[in-house]
Coordinates of C-alpha atoms and ligand atoms in Angstrom, one line a residue:
M1 CA 130.0 -54.5 89.4
S2 CA 127.7 -56.8 87.7
Q3 CA 124.3 -55.1 88.2
Q4 CA 121.1 -56.5 86.9
R5 CA 120.4 -55.0 83.5
E6 CA 117.3 -52.8 83.4
H7 CA 114.5 -53.9 81.1
W8 CA 111.4 -52.3 79.6
S9 CA 108.5 -52.9 81.9
S10 CA 106.5 -54.4 79.1
S11 CA 106.5 -55.0 75.4
F12 CA 104.2 -52.0 75.0
G13 CA 106.6 -49.8 76.9
F14 CA 109.4 -50.9 74.5
V15 CA 107.3 -50.2 71.4
L16 CA 106.5 -46.7 72.7
A17 CA 110.1 -45.9 73.4
A18 CA 111.4 -47.3 70.2
T19 CA 108.7 -45.6 68.2
G20 CA 109.7 -42.4 70.0
S21 CA 113.2 -42.9 68.8
A22 CA 112.0 -43.4 65.2
V23 CA 109.5 -40.7 65.1
G24 CA 111.3 -37.4 65.0
L25 CA 112.4 -34.5 62.9
G26 CA 112.9 -37.0 60.1
N27 CA 109.2 -37.6 60.0
L28 CA 108.0 -34.0 60.5
W29 CA 110.7 -32.1 58.8
K30 CA 112.7 -34.2 56.3
F31 CA 110.1 -36.6 54.9
P32 CA 107.6 -33.9 53.8
Y33 CA 110.3 -31.9 52.3
I34 CA 111.9 -34.7 50.3
T35 CA 108.5 -35.9 49.2
W36 CA 107.9 -32.3 47.9
E37 CA 111.2 -32.2 46.2
N38 CA 110.7 -35.5 44.5
D39 CA 107.2 -34.7 43.3
G40 CA 105.2 -37.0 45.6
G41 CA 103.3 -40.0 44.3
A42 CA 105.9 -42.4 42.9
F43 CA 108.4 -41.3 45.5
V44 CA 106.1 -42.1 48.3
L45 CA 105.5 -45.6 46.9
V46 CA 109.2 -46.2 46.5
Y47 CA 109.8 -45.0 50.0
L48 CA 107.2 -47.5 51.3
V49 CA 108.9 -50.3 49.3
C50 CA 112.3 -49.3 50.9
I51 CA 110.8 -49.3 54.3
A52 CA 109.4 -52.8 53.8
A53 CA 112.2 -54.4 51.9
V54 CA 115.2 -52.8 53.6
G55 CA 114.1 -51.0 56.7
M56 CA 112.1 -53.8 58.3
P57 CA 114.7 -56.5 57.8
I58 CA 117.4 -54.3 59.3
M59 CA 115.2 -53.3 62.1
L60 CA 114.7 -56.9 63.0
A61 CA 118.5 -57.6 62.6
E62 CA 119.4 -54.8 65.0
L63 CA 116.7 -55.7 67.6
L64 CA 117.7 -59.4 67.5
I65 CA 121.4 -58.6 68.0
G66 CA 120.6 -56.4 71.0
R67 CA 118.2 -58.7 72.6
K68 CA 120.3 -61.8 72.1
T69 CA 123.4 -60.3 73.8
Q70 CA 121.7 -57.9 76.3
K71 CA 124.5 -55.5 75.6
S72 CA 124.9 -52.1 74.0
A73 CA 126.2 -51.5 70.5
V74 CA 129.9 -52.3 70.8
A75 CA 129.7 -55.3 73.1
A76 CA 126.6 -56.6 71.3
M77 CA 128.3 -56.7 67.9
R78 CA 131.5 -58.2 69.4
E79 CA 129.6 -60.9 71.1
A80 CA 127.0 -61.7 68.5
V81 CA 129.1 -61.5 65.4
G82 CA 132.9 -61.6 66.3
P83 CA 135.6 -59.6 68.0
A84 CA 136.4 -57.3 65.1
W85 CA 132.7 -56.4 64.7
G86 CA 132.9 -54.3 67.9
L87 CA 134.3 -51.7 65.5
V88 CA 131.0 -51.5 63.7
G89 CA 129.3 -50.9 67.1
A90 CA 131.9 -48.1 67.7
W91 CA 131.1 -46.7 64.3
G92 CA 127.4 -46.6 65.5
V93 CA 128.3 -44.8 68.7
L94 CA 130.2 -42.2 66.7
T95 CA 127.2 -41.8 64.4
G96 CA 125.0 -41.2 67.4
F97 CA 127.4 -38.6 68.6
V98 CA 127.5 -36.8 65.3
I99 CA 123.7 -36.9 64.6
L100 CA 122.8 -35.7 68.1
S101 CA 125.3 -32.8 67.8
Y102 CA 123.4 -31.1 65.1
Y103 CA 119.9 -32.6 65.6
V104 CA 119.6 -30.8 68.9
V105 CA 120.0 -27.5 67.2
I106 CA 116.8 -27.9 65.2
A107 CA 115.1 -29.5 68.2
G108 CA 115.9 -26.3 70.1
W109 CA 114.0 -24.3 67.4
S110 CA 110.8 -26.1 68.3
L111 CA 111.0 -24.4 71.8
R112 CA 111.3 -21.0 70.2
Y113 CA 108.4 -21.5 67.8
F114 CA 106.3 -23.0 70.5
A115 CA 106.8 -19.9 72.6
M116 CA 106.3 -17.6 69.7
T117 CA 103.0 -19.2 68.5
A118 CA 101.8 -19.5 72.1
G119 CA 102.3 -15.7 72.4
W120 CA 100.4 -15.1 69.2
T121 CA 97.6 -17.3 70.3
I122 CA 97.3 -15.2 73.4
S123 CA 97.8 -11.7 72.0
G124 CA 97.1 -12.1 68.3
L125 CA 99.2 -12.4 65.2
P126 CA 101.3 -9.2 64.9
A127 CA 100.5 -7.1 61.9
E128 CA 103.1 -7.0 59.1
F129 CA 105.3 -9.7 60.6
D130 CA 107.9 -11.0 58.1
L131 CA 108.6 -14.6 59.2
G132 CA 111.3 -15.0 56.6
A133 CA 113.3 -12.0 57.9
D134 CA 112.6 -13.0 61.5
F135 CA 114.0 -16.5 60.8
A136 CA 117.1 -15.1 59.1
A137 CA 117.8 -12.9 62.2
F138 CA 117.2 -15.8 64.5
A139 CA 119.6 -18.0 62.6
L140 CA 122.3 -15.3 63.0
S141 CA 121.8 -15.0 66.7
G142 CA 124.5 -17.1 68.3
G143 CA 123.2 -16.7 71.8
K144 CA 119.7 -17.9 70.9
Q145 CA 121.0 -20.8 68.9
V146 CA 123.3 -22.1 71.6
G147 CA 120.9 -21.3 74.4
L148 CA 118.0 -23.2 72.9
A149 CA 120.1 -26.2 72.0
A150 CA 121.6 -26.2 75.6
V151 CA 118.1 -26.3 77.1
F152 CA 117.1 -29.2 74.9
M153 CA 120.4 -31.1 75.6
A154 CA 120.0 -30.5 79.3
V155 CA 116.5 -32.0 79.3
T156 CA 117.8 -35.0 77.2
I157 CA 120.6 -35.6 79.7
G158 CA 118.1 -35.4 82.6
I159 CA 116.0 -38.1 81.1
V160 CA 118.8 -40.5 80.1
R161 CA 120.4 -40.2 83.5
S162 CA 117.1 -41.4 85.1
G163 CA 117.5 -44.8 83.3
V164 CA 115.6 -47.1 81.0
N165 CA 112.4 -47.4 83.0
H166 CA 112.2 -44.2 84.9
G167 CA 113.7 -42.0 82.2
I168 CA 113.3 -43.2 78.7
E169 CA 110.2 -45.4 79.0
R170 CA 108.3 -43.1 81.3
T171 CA 108.9 -40.2 79.0
A172 CA 107.7 -42.1 75.9
R173 CA 104.6 -43.3 77.8
V174 CA 103.6 -39.7 78.3
L175 CA 104.8 -38.0 75.2
L176 CA 103.8 -40.5 72.5
P177 CA 100.1 -40.6 73.2
V178 CA 100.1 -36.8 73.4
L179 CA 102.0 -36.6 70.2
F180 CA 99.5 -38.9 68.5
V181 CA 96.4 -37.0 69.7
I182 CA 97.9 -33.7 68.5
L183 CA 98.7 -35.2 65.2
L184 CA 95.1 -36.5 64.8
L185 CA 93.7 -33.0 65.7
L186 CA 95.9 -31.4 63.2
L187 CA 94.9 -34.0 60.6
F188 CA 91.2 -33.5 61.1
S189 CA 91.6 -29.8 60.8
A190 CA 93.9 -29.9 57.8
L191 CA 91.7 -32.4 55.9
S192 CA 88.8 -30.0 56.2
L193 CA 90.8 -27.5 54.1
E194 CA 90.0 -27.2 50.4
G195 CA 93.6 -27.9 49.5
S196 CA 93.5 -31.4 51.1
A197 CA 92.2 -33.2 48.0
E198 CA 95.0 -31.8 45.9
A199 CA 97.5 -32.6 48.7
L200 CA 96.5 -36.2 48.8
A201 CA 96.5 -36.5 45.1
F202 CA 100.1 -35.1 45.1
M203 CA 101.1 -37.7 47.7
F204 CA 99.5 -40.7 46.1
H205 CA 99.2 -40.0 42.4
M206 CA 101.7 -42.3 40.8
D207 CA 103.7 -40.6 38.1
F208 CA 106.7 -42.7 37.5
S209 CA 108.0 -40.5 34.6
S210 CA 109.3 -38.0 37.1
L211 CA 111.1 -40.5 39.3
R212 CA 114.9 -40.4 39.1
L213 CA 117.3 -43.0 40.2
E214 CA 118.6 -40.5 42.8
S215 CA 115.1 -40.3 44.2
V216 CA 115.1 -44.0 44.8
L217 CA 118.4 -43.8 46.7
E218 CA 117.2 -40.8 48.6
A219 CA 114.1 -42.7 49.7
L220 CA 116.4 -45.5 50.9
G221 CA 118.7 -43.2 52.7
H222 CA 115.8 -41.7 54.5
A223 CA 114.4 -45.1 55.5
F224 CA 117.6 -45.5 57.6
F225 CA 117.4 -42.1 59.2
T226 CA 113.7 -42.2 60.0
L227 CA 113.8 -45.7 61.5
S228 CA 116.9 -44.9 63.5
L229 CA 118.8 -47.7 61.8
G230 CA 122.5 -48.1 60.9
M231 CA 123.9 -46.8 64.1
G232 CA 123.0 -49.3 66.7
A233 CA 120.2 -47.4 68.4
M234 CA 117.9 -50.3 67.9
I235 CA 120.6 -52.7 69.1
V236 CA 120.7 -50.7 72.4
F237 CA 116.9 -50.5 72.7
G238 CA 116.7 -54.3 71.9
S239 CA 119.2 -55.0 74.6
Y240 CA 116.7 -53.9 77.2
L241 CA 114.0 -56.2 75.8
S242 CA 113.3 -59.4 77.7
K243 CA 113.3 -62.8 76.1
R244 CA 109.6 -63.0 76.6
D245 CA 108.8 -60.3 74.1
S246 CA 108.5 -60.8 70.4
V247 CA 111.1 -59.0 68.4
V248 CA 109.2 -59.5 65.2
K249 CA 105.9 -58.1 66.4
A250 CA 107.5 -55.1 68.1
G251 CA 109.6 -54.4 65.1
A252 CA 106.7 -54.4 62.7
I253 CA 104.6 -52.1 64.9
I254 CA 107.5 -49.6 65.2
V255 CA 108.0 -49.6 61.4
I256 CA 104.2 -49.2 60.7
L257 CA 103.7 -46.4 63.3
D258 CA 106.8 -44.5 62.0
T259 CA 105.5 -44.7 58.5
M260 CA 102.0 -43.7 59.4
I261 CA 103.2 -40.7 61.3
A262 CA 105.4 -39.5 58.4
L263 CA 102.4 -39.8 56.0
M264 CA 100.1 -38.0 58.4
A265 CA 102.6 -35.1 58.9
T266 CA 103.0 -34.8 55.2
A267 CA 99.2 -34.8 54.5
I268 CA 98.8 -32.1 57.1
M269 CA 101.5 -29.8 55.8
F270 CA 100.6 -30.2 52.1
S271 CA 96.9 -29.6 52.8
V272 CA 97.7 -26.3 54.4
I273 CA 100.2 -25.2 51.8
F274 CA 97.9 -26.2 48.9
S275 CA 95.0 -24.3 50.4
V276 CA 96.8 -20.9 50.0
P277 CA 97.2 -19.5 46.5
G278 CA 100.8 -18.9 45.6
M279 CA 102.2 -20.8 48.5
R280 CA 103.3 -23.8 46.5
E281 CA 105.8 -21.7 44.7
Q282 CA 107.1 -20.0 47.8
V283 CA 107.7 -23.2 49.8
G284 CA 110.2 -24.7 47.4
A285 CA 113.3 -23.1 48.8
S286 CA 114.3 -25.2 51.8
P287 CA 113.1 -27.8 54.3
V288 CA 113.5 -25.1 57.0
G289 CA 111.2 -22.9 55.0
M290 CA 108.2 -25.2 55.2
L291 CA 108.2 -25.9 58.9
F292 CA 109.5 -22.6 60.3
I293 CA 108.7 -19.9 57.8
S294 CA 105.6 -20.8 55.8
L295 CA 103.6 -22.7 58.4
P296 CA 103.5 -20.5 61.5
E297 CA 101.5 -17.8 59.9
L298 CA 99.3 -20.1 57.9
F299 CA 98.0 -21.6 61.1
Y300 CA 96.5 -18.2 62.0
T301 CA 95.3 -17.3 58.5
T302 CA 94.1 -20.6 57.0
V303 CA 93.8 -23.5 59.4
P304 CA 90.6 -24.1 61.3
F305 CA 91.2 -23.8 65.0
G306 CA 94.7 -22.8 63.9
N307 CA 95.3 -20.5 66.9
L308 CA 95.1 -23.4 69.2
L309 CA 96.7 -25.9 66.9
A310 CA 99.8 -23.7 66.1
P311 CA 101.5 -24.0 69.6
L312 CA 100.3 -27.6 69.7
F313 CA 102.1 -28.3 66.4
Y314 CA 105.4 -26.9 67.7
L315 CA 104.9 -28.9 70.9
L316 CA 104.5 -31.9 68.8
V317 CA 107.8 -31.2 66.9
G318 CA 109.5 -30.7 70.3
F319 CA 108.2 -33.9 71.8
A320 CA 109.0 -35.9 68.6
A321 CA 112.5 -34.5 68.7
L322 CA 113.0 -35.2 72.4
T323 CA 112.2 -38.9 72.2
S324 CA 114.8 -39.0 69.4
T325 CA 117.5 -37.1 71.2
I326 CA 117.0 -39.4 74.1
A327 CA 117.7 -42.4 71.9
L328 CA 120.7 -40.8 70.4
L329 CA 122.2 -39.9 73.7
E330 CA 121.4 -43.4 75.1
V331 CA 123.5 -45.0 72.3
V332 CA 126.6 -43.0 73.4
A333 CA 125.9 -43.2 77.2
S334 CA 125.2 -46.9 77.2
Y335 CA 128.6 -47.4 75.6
L336 CA 130.3 -45.7 78.5
I337 CA 128.1 -47.6 81.0
D338 CA 128.5 -51.1 79.5
E339 CA 132.0 -50.8 78.1
H340 CA 133.8 -48.7 80.7
G341 CA 131.7 -49.2 83.8
V342 CA 130.8 -45.5 84.1
E343 CA 127.8 -44.9 86.4
R344 CA 124.7 -43.8 84.4
T345 CA 124.4 -40.2 85.6
K346 CA 128.0 -39.6 84.9
A347 CA 127.8 -41.3 81.6
A348 CA 124.8 -39.2 80.5
I349 CA 126.5 -35.9 81.6
I350 CA 129.9 -36.7 80.1
S351 CA 128.5 -37.8 76.7
G352 CA 126.0 -35.0 76.6
A353 CA 128.7 -32.4 77.4
C354 CA 131.2 -33.8 74.8
I355 CA 128.5 -33.8 72.2
F356 CA 127.4 -30.3 73.1
A357 CA 130.9 -29.0 72.4
I358 CA 130.3 -29.9 68.7
T359 CA 126.7 -28.6 69.0
I360 CA 128.1 -25.1 69.9
M361 CA 130.0 -25.1 66.6
A362 CA 127.0 -26.4 64.7
S363 CA 124.6 -23.8 66.2
L364 CA 127.0 -21.0 65.4
S365 CA 127.5 -22.1 61.9
L366 CA 124.2 -20.8 60.6
G367 CA 125.7 -17.4 60.1
A368 CA 126.6 -16.3 63.6
V369 CA 130.3 -17.0 63.4
D370 CA 132.1 -16.8 60.1
G371 CA 134.7 -19.4 60.6
F372 CA 132.1 -22.0 61.5
S373 CA 129.7 -20.9 58.8
T374 CA 132.2 -21.2 56.0
F375 CA 133.8 -24.4 57.2
E376 CA 133.8 -26.9 54.4
V377 CA 134.9 -30.5 54.3
F378 CA 132.5 -31.9 51.8
D379 CA 132.4 -30.1 48.4
G380 CA 129.6 -27.5 48.3
K381 CA 128.6 -28.0 52.0
Q382 CA 128.9 -24.8 53.8
G383 CA 129.2 -24.7 57.6
V384 CA 129.7 -27.2 60.4
F385 CA 126.0 -28.0 60.6
A386 CA 125.7 -28.9 56.9
N387 CA 128.9 -30.9 56.9
L388 CA 127.9 -33.0 60.0
D389 CA 124.5 -33.7 58.4
H390 CA 126.2 -34.7 55.2
F391 CA 128.7 -37.0 56.9
A392 CA 126.0 -38.8 58.9
S393 CA 123.4 -39.2 56.2
N394 CA 125.8 -40.0 53.3
W395 CA 128.5 -41.9 55.0
Q396 CA 127.9 -43.0 58.5
L397 CA 124.4 -44.5 58.3
P398 CA 124.7 -46.3 55.0
I399 CA 128.1 -47.8 55.9
G400 CA 126.8 -48.8 59.4
G401 CA 123.7 -50.3 57.9
F402 CA 125.6 -52.2 55.2
L403 CA 127.9 -53.8 57.8
I404 CA 124.9 -54.7 60.0
T405 CA 123.3 -56.5 57.0
L406 CA 126.5 -58.5 56.5
A407 CA 126.8 -59.3 60.1
A408 CA 123.2 -60.5 60.5
G409 CA 122.9 -62.1 57.1
W410 CA 126.3 -63.6 56.4
V411 CA 128.4 -63.8 59.5
M412 CA 125.9 -64.9 62.2
T413 CA 124.7 -68.4 61.8
R414 CA 121.3 -69.3 60.5
E415 CA 120.6 -71.1 63.8
A416 CA 121.5 -68.2 65.9
T417 CA 119.3 -65.6 64.1
E418 CA 116.4 -68.0 63.6
A419 CA 116.3 -69.0 67.2
E420 CA 116.5 -65.4 68.4
L421 CA 113.8 -64.1 66.1
R422 CA 111.5 -66.9 67.2
E423 CA 112.1 -66.4 70.9
G424 CA 109.2 -64.6 72.5
G425 CA 106.8 -65.7 69.8
V426 CA 106.1 -64.7 66.2
P427 CA 103.0 -63.4 64.4
G428 CA 101.2 -65.5 61.8
W429 CA 102.7 -63.7 58.8
Y430 CA 106.3 -64.2 59.9
S431 CA 108.6 -66.1 57.6
Y432 CA 112.2 -66.6 58.6
G433 CA 113.1 -67.5 55.1
A434 CA 111.8 -64.2 53.8
W435 CA 113.7 -62.2 56.4
R436 CA 116.9 -64.1 55.6
F437 CA 116.5 -63.5 51.9
F438 CA 116.0 -59.8 52.4
I439 CA 118.9 -59.4 54.9
R440 CA 121.3 -61.4 52.8
Y441 CA 120.6 -60.1 49.3
V442 CA 118.1 -57.3 49.0
A443 CA 119.3 -55.0 51.8
P444 CA 123.0 -55.2 51.2
V445 CA 122.6 -54.7 47.5
A446 CA 120.3 -51.7 48.0
V447 CA 122.5 -50.1 50.7
G448 CA 125.6 -50.9 48.7
A449 CA 124.0 -48.9 45.9
I450 CA 123.8 -45.9 48.1
I451 CA 127.4 -46.1 49.0
V452 CA 128.4 -46.5 45.4
A453 CA 126.2 -43.6 44.4
V454 CA 127.9 -41.4 47.1
I455 CA 131.4 -42.4 46.3
A456 CA 131.3 -42.8 42.6
F457 CA 128.6 -40.3 41.5
G458 CA 128.7 -37.8 44.4
V459 CA 124.9 -38.1 45.0
D460 CA 123.9 -36.1 48.1
F461 CA 121.4 -37.4 50.6
S462 CA 121.7 -34.8 53.3
Ligands
PFF1 N1 114.6 -41.4 63.6 C1 114.9 -40.1 64.0 C2 114.1 -39.1 63.0 O1 113.4 -39.6 62.1 O2 114.1 -37.9 63.3 C3 116.3 -39.7 63.9 C4 117.2 -40.6 64.8 C5 116.8 -40.7 66.1 C6 118.1 -41.4 64.3 C7 117.5 -41.6 67.0 C8 118.8 -42.3 65.1 C9 118.5 -42.4 66.4 F1 119.1 -43.2 67.2

């Protein structure tokens, strides 16, 4: 049964696949919204510091554990750190399971908005169309919610079953460059709008007086989500990396690209919103509002070349989401493959189907079915969707991330981590001492603070 493990065809292929995992709804949907909520400027700076001081060290820790063992999350933690640490890998698999179950619901929305805007591009924006009311009706439609999520899940399963090279890497090689080009087109168009100067000032003007402690923790929590850390995804992706490739270089590129794309998306959305009088006030209500209620119409009324860019924008959202759902499913499927010897196609279908059972409840919890919509485990969180998101962002990722910092910084030996990070070459700026300091002290203290904030002060990151 011992088959040769598949590997990325090159370091570049790996960087694209891992960047695809990192770049997703977190960049296009969540980051702009939390930047908005936290008044930009100082929050953006804090976020960048969190990415560099906590995200980057944990990224390297996960990648090195994966590449060293050439195993997926559970077996990798068991082998690299110790038998009991397999549980941390299992916690990661569960996290992937939970995140994918609700993530795919929003991913499905991109299909609807792509189709809708493509229709408008062809036949014109309908007169008197109320996007808010339309969205509310859409959320209530159980059939549409489940159907779109099912299509998205089916495509994800199809790609994961095709394997690391022919499925995951090949998809990333096509989608990521397309995604980048669309983003650049949108950026050029948005920056030509008169609101762009104000948007950039909002993003980069540092006003620390409005920064709250909660904002700092929120930035940190988001750093995990956006870089796909704390759940073993990067362990699994690292496990398909050959010993000839540099973990440090690849990790740095992934982190930089993810951050750049989040900033670009934010600049685009804010430039559009700031160009329309009165829009600033309207957007405040929810993250959903920005992406799916305010923006579609603005493309046609405000954005230069908007009638071409609108469908492209929702295509971008769909592509970004797809390369992330692939990674999430791979975490679960690779567990079945490596740990239980399940054949890949079967593993992809079984894990996808089990996750989808939860997706059905999440997609019906936006109003379609009362029991699911009022379901409440966490205080004040209404509905299956909101509770899953809360559990993953507040509990699963921080706890997983915290344990990974302990594993790499305190349990694994200095010799083991140093040798693995060095294998495959290191860039000139690399300092093992700096990494070790951050993974042993800075990252666990920072992530520990999130956990304390959640448990003791009820702070909410979802
Ligand atoms: N990083 C993704 C985003 O920002 O949308 C979310 C995610 C994808 C988390 C894949 C974890 C993962 F394995």
